PDB file of C-alpha atoms in Angstrom:
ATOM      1  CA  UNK A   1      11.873  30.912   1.653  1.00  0.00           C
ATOM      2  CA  UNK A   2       9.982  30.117   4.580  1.00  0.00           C
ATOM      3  CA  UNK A   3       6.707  29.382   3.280  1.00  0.00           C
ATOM      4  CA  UNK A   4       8.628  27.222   0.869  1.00  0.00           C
ATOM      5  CA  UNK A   5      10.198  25.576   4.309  1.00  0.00           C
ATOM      6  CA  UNK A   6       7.004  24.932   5.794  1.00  0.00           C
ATOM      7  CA  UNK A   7       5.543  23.411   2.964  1.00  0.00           C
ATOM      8  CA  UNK A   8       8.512  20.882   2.418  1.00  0.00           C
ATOM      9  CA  UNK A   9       8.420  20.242   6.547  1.00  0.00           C
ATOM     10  CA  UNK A  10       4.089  19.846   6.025  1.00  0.00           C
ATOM     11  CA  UNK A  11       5.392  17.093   3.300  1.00  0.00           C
ATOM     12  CA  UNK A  12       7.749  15.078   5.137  1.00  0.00           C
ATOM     13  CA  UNK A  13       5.368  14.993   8.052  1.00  0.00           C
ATOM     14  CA  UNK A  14       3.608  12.828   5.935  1.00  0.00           C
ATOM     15  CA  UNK A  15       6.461  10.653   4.796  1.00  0.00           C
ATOM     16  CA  UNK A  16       7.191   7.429   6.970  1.00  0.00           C
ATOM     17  CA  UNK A  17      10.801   8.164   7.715  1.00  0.00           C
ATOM     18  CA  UNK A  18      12.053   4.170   7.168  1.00  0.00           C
ATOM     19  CA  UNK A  19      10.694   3.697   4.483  1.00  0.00           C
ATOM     20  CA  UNK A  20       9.856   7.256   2.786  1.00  0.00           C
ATOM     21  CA  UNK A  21       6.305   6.427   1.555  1.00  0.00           C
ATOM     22  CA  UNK A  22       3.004   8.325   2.819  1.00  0.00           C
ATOM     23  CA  UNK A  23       2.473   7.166   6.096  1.00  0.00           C
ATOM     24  CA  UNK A  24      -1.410   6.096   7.350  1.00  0.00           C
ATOM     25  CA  UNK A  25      -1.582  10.401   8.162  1.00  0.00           C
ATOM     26  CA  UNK A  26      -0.624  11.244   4.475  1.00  0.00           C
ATOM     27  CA  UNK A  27      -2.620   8.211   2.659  1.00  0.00           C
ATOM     28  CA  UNK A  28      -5.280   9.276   4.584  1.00  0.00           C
ATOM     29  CA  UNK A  29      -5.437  12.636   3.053  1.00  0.00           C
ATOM     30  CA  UNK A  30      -4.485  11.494  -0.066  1.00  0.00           C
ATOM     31  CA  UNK A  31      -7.533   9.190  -0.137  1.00  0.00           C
ATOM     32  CA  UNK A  32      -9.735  11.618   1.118  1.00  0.00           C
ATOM     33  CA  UNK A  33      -8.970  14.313  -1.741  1.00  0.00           C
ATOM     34  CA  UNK A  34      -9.106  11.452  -4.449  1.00  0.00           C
ATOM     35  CA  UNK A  35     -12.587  11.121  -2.816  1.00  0.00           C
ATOM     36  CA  UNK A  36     -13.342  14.259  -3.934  1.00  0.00           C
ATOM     37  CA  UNK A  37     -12.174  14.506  -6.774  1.00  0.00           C
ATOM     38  CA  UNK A  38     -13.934  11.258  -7.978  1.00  0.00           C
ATOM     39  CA  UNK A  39     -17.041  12.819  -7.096  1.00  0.00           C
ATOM     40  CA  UNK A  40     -16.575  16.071  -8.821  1.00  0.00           C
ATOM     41  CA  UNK A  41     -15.385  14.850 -12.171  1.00  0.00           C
ATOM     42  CA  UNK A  42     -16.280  11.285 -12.315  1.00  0.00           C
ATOM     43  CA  UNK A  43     -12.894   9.920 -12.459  1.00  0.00           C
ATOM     44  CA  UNK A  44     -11.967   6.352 -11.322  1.00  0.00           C
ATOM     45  CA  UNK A  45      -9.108   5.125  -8.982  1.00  0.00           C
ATOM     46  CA  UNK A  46      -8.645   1.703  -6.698  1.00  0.00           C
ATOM     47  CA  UNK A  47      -7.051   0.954  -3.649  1.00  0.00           C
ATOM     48  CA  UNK A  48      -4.766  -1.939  -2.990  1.00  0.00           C
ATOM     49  CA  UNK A  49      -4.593  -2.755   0.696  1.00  0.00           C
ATOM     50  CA  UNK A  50      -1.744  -5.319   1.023  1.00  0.00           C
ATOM     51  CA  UNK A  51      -0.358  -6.901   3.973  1.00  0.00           C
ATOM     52  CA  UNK A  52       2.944  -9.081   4.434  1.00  0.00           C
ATOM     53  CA  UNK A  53       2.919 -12.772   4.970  1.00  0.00           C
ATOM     54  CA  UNK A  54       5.525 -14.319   7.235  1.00  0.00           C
ATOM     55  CA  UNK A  55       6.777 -10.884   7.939  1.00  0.00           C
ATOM     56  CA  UNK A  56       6.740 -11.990  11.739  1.00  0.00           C
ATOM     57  CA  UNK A  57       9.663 -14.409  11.648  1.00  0.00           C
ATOM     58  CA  UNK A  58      11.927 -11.734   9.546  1.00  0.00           C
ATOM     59  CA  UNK A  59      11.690  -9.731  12.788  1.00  0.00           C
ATOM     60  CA  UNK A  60      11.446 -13.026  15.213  1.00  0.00           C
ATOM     61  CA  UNK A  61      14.367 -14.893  13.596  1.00  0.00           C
ATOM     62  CA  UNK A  62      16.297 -12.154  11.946  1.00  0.00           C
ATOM     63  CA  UNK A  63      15.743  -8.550  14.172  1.00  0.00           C
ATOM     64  CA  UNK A  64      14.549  -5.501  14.044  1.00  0.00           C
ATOM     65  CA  UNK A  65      17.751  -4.557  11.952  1.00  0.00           C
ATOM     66  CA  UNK A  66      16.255  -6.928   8.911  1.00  0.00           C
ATOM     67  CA  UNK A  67      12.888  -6.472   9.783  1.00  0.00           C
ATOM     68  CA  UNK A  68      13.683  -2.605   9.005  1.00  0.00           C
ATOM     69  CA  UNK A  69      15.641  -3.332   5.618  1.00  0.00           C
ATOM     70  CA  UNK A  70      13.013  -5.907   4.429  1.00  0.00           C
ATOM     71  CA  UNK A  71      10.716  -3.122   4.770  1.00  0.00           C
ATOM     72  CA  UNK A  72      12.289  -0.342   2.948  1.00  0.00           C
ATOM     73  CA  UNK A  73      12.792  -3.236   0.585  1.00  0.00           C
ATOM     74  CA  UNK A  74       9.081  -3.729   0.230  1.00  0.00           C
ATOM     75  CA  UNK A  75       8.327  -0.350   0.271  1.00  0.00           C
ATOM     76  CA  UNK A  76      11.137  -0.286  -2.950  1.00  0.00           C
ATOM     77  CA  UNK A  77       9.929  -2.792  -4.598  1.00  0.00           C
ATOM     78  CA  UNK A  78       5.840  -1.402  -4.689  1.00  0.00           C
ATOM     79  CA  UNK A  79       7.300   2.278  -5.411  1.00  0.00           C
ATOM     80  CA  UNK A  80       8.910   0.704  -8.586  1.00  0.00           C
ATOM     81  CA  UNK A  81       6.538  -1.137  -9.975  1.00  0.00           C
ATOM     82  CA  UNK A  82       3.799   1.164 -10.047  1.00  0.00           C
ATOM     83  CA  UNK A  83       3.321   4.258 -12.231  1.00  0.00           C
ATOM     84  CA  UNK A  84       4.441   7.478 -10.870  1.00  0.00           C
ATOM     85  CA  UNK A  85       0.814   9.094 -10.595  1.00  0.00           C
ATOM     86  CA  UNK A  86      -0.155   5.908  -7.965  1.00  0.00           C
ATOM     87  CA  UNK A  87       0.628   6.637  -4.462  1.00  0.00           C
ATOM     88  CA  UNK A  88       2.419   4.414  -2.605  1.00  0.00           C
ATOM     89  CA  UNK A  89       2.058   4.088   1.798  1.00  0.00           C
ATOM     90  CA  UNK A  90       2.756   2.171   4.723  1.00  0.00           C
ATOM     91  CA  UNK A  91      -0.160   2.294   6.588  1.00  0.00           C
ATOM     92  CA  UNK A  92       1.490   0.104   9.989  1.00  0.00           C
ATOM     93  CA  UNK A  93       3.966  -2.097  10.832  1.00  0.00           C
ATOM     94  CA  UNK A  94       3.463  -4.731   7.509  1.00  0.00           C
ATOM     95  CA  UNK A  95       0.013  -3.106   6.239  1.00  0.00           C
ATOM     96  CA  UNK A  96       1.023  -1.194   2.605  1.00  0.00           C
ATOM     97  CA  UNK A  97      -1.608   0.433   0.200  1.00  0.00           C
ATOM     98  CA  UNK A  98      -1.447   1.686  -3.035  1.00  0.00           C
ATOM     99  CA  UNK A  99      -3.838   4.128  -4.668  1.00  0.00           C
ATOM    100  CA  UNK A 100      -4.219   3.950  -8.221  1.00  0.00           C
ATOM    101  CA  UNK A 101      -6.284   6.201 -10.879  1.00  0.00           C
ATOM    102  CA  UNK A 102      -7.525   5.729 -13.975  1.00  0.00           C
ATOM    103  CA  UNK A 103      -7.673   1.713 -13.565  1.00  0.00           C
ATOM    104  CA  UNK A 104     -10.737  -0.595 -12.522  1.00  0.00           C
ATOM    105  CA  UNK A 105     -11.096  -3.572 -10.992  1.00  0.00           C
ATOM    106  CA  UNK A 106      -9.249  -6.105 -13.291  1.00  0.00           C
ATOM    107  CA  UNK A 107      -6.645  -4.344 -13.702  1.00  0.00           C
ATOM    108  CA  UNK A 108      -5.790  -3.573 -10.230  1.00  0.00           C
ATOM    109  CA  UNK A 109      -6.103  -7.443  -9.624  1.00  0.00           C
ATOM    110  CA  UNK A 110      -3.833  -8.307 -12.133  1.00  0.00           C
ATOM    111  CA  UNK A 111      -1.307  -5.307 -10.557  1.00  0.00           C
ATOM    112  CA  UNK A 112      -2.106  -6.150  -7.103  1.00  0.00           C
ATOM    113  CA  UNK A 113      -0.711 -10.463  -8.386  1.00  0.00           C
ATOM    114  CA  UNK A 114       1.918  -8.829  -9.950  1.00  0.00           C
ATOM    115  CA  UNK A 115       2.933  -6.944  -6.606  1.00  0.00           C
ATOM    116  CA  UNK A 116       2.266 -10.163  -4.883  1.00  0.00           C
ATOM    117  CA  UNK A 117       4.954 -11.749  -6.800  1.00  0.00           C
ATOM    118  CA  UNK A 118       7.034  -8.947  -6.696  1.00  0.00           C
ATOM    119  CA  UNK A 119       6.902  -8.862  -2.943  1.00  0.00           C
ATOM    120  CA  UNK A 120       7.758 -12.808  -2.617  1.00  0.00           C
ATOM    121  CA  UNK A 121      11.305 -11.859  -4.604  1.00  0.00           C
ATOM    122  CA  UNK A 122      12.103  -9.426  -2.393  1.00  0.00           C
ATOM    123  CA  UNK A 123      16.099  -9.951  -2.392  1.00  0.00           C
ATOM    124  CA  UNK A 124      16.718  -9.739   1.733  1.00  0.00           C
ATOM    125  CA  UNK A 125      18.166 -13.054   3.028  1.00  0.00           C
ATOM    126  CA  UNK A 126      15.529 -12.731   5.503  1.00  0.00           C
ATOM    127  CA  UNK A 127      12.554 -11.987   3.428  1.00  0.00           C
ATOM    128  CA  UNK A 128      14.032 -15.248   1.451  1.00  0.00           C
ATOM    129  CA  UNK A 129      14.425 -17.306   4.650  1.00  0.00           C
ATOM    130  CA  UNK A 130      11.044 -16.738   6.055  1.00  0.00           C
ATOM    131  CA  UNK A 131       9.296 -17.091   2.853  1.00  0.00           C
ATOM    132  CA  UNK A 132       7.648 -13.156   2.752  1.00  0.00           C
ATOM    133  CA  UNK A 133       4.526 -12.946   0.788  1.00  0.00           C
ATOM    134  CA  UNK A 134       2.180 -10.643   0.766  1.00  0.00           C
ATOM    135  CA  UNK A 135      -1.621 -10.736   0.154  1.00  0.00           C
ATOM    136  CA  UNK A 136      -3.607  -7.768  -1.820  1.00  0.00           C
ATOM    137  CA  UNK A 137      -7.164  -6.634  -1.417  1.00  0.00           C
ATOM    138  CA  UNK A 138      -8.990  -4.388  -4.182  1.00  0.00           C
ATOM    139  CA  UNK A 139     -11.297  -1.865  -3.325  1.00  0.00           C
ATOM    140  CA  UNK A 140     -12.650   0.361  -6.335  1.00  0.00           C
ATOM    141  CA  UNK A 141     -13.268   4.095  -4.687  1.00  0.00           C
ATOM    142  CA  UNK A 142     -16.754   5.509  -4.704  1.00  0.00           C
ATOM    143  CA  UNK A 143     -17.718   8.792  -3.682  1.00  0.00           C
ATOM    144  CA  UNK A 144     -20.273   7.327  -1.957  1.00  0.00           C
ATOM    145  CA  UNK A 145     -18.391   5.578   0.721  1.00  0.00           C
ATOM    146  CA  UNK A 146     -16.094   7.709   3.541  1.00  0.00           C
ATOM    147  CA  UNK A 147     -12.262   7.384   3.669  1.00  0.00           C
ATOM    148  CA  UNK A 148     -12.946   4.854   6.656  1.00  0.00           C
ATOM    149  CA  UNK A 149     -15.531   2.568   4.908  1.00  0.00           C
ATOM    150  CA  UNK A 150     -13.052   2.358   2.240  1.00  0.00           C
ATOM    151  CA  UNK A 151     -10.320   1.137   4.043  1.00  0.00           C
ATOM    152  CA  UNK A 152     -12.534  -0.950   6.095  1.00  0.00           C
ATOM    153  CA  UNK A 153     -13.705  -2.840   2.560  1.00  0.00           C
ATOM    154  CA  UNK A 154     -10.023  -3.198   1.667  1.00  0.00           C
ATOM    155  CA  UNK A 155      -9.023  -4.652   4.830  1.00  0.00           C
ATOM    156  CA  UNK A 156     -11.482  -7.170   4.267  1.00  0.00           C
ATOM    157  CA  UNK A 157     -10.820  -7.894   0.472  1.00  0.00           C
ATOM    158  CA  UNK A 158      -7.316  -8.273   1.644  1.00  0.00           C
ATOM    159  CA  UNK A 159      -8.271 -10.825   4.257  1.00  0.00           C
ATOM    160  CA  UNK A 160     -10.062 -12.859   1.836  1.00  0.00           C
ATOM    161  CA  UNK A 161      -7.750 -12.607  -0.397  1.00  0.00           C
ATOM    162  CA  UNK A 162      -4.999 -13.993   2.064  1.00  0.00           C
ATOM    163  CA  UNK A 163      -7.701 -17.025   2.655  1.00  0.00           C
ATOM    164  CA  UNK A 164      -7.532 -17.593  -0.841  1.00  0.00           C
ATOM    165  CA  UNK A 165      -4.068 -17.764  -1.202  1.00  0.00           C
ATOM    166  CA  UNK A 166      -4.171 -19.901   2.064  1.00  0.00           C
ATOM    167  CA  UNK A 167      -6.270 -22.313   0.480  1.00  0.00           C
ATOM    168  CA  UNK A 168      -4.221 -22.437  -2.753  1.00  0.00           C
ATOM    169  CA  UNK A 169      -1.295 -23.778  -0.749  1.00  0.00           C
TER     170      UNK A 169
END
């Protein structure tokens, strides 16, 4: 029973407690093992590095209070509309990712528009009222890259990705 204990407390360690996804500490592992595993067997996974738009006026013109609902309601909304095997964190304040296998490039863009979307419908009168969006980066994994350089790449393909959608407005 107590080995069962600390392996359930090890778990939730890694859980963000608002909005019970991995936190940065648990993604982090996660991504490292998937880095391993890619190399071993040849498998294939993506990462989709997504950060809120407008997310700074729920909290400005709304609270904390909303700020915190709007992001459990995020973190909801990404949870639900990805398959069961992904893995779903909240890496800081308004920075998600989501780690997918078995997909490639095209279809993590068309999953990382359709979370996009998803994220803009959020149903919080302060998501609504400040407009939240969100902006996605792809990244496929390689073995041949660390954790970091990963995430680095993603951040990036997220901020040109929120240029893009910038530029489309």
């Amino acid at each position: 029973a107590a080995e069962a204990r600390i392996a359930e407390l090890e778990f939730r360690a890694e859980i963000d407690a608002l909005t019970d996804v991995r936190n940065r500490q648990g993604f982090e592992r996660e991504l490292k093992r998937s880095l391993a595993y890619i190399a071993r067997y040849d498998a294939s996974a993506v990462l989709l590095y997504i950060d809120l738009d407008g997310f700074k006026a729920v909290n400005d013109g709304h609270g904390h209070t909303a700020g915190d609902a709007v992001l459990r309601a995020v973190a909801h909304t990404l949870t639900r509309h990805v398959r069961a095997s992904d893995v779903v964190a909240q890496l800081s304040g308004d920075e998600f990712a989501v780690l997918m296998w078995n997909a490639d490039v095209h279809q993590a863009e068309a999953k990382a528009h359709e979370l996009e979307r998803c994220i803009a419908e959020v149903n919080h009168p302060a998501a609504k009222a400040a407009k939240l969006g969100a902006s996605a980066g792809v990244v496929l994994l390689s073995a041949d890259l660390t954790a970091s350089q990963i995430l680095d790449a993603a951040d990036r393909a997220m901020y040109a990705r929120k240029r893009e959608r910038k530029d489309d407005r």
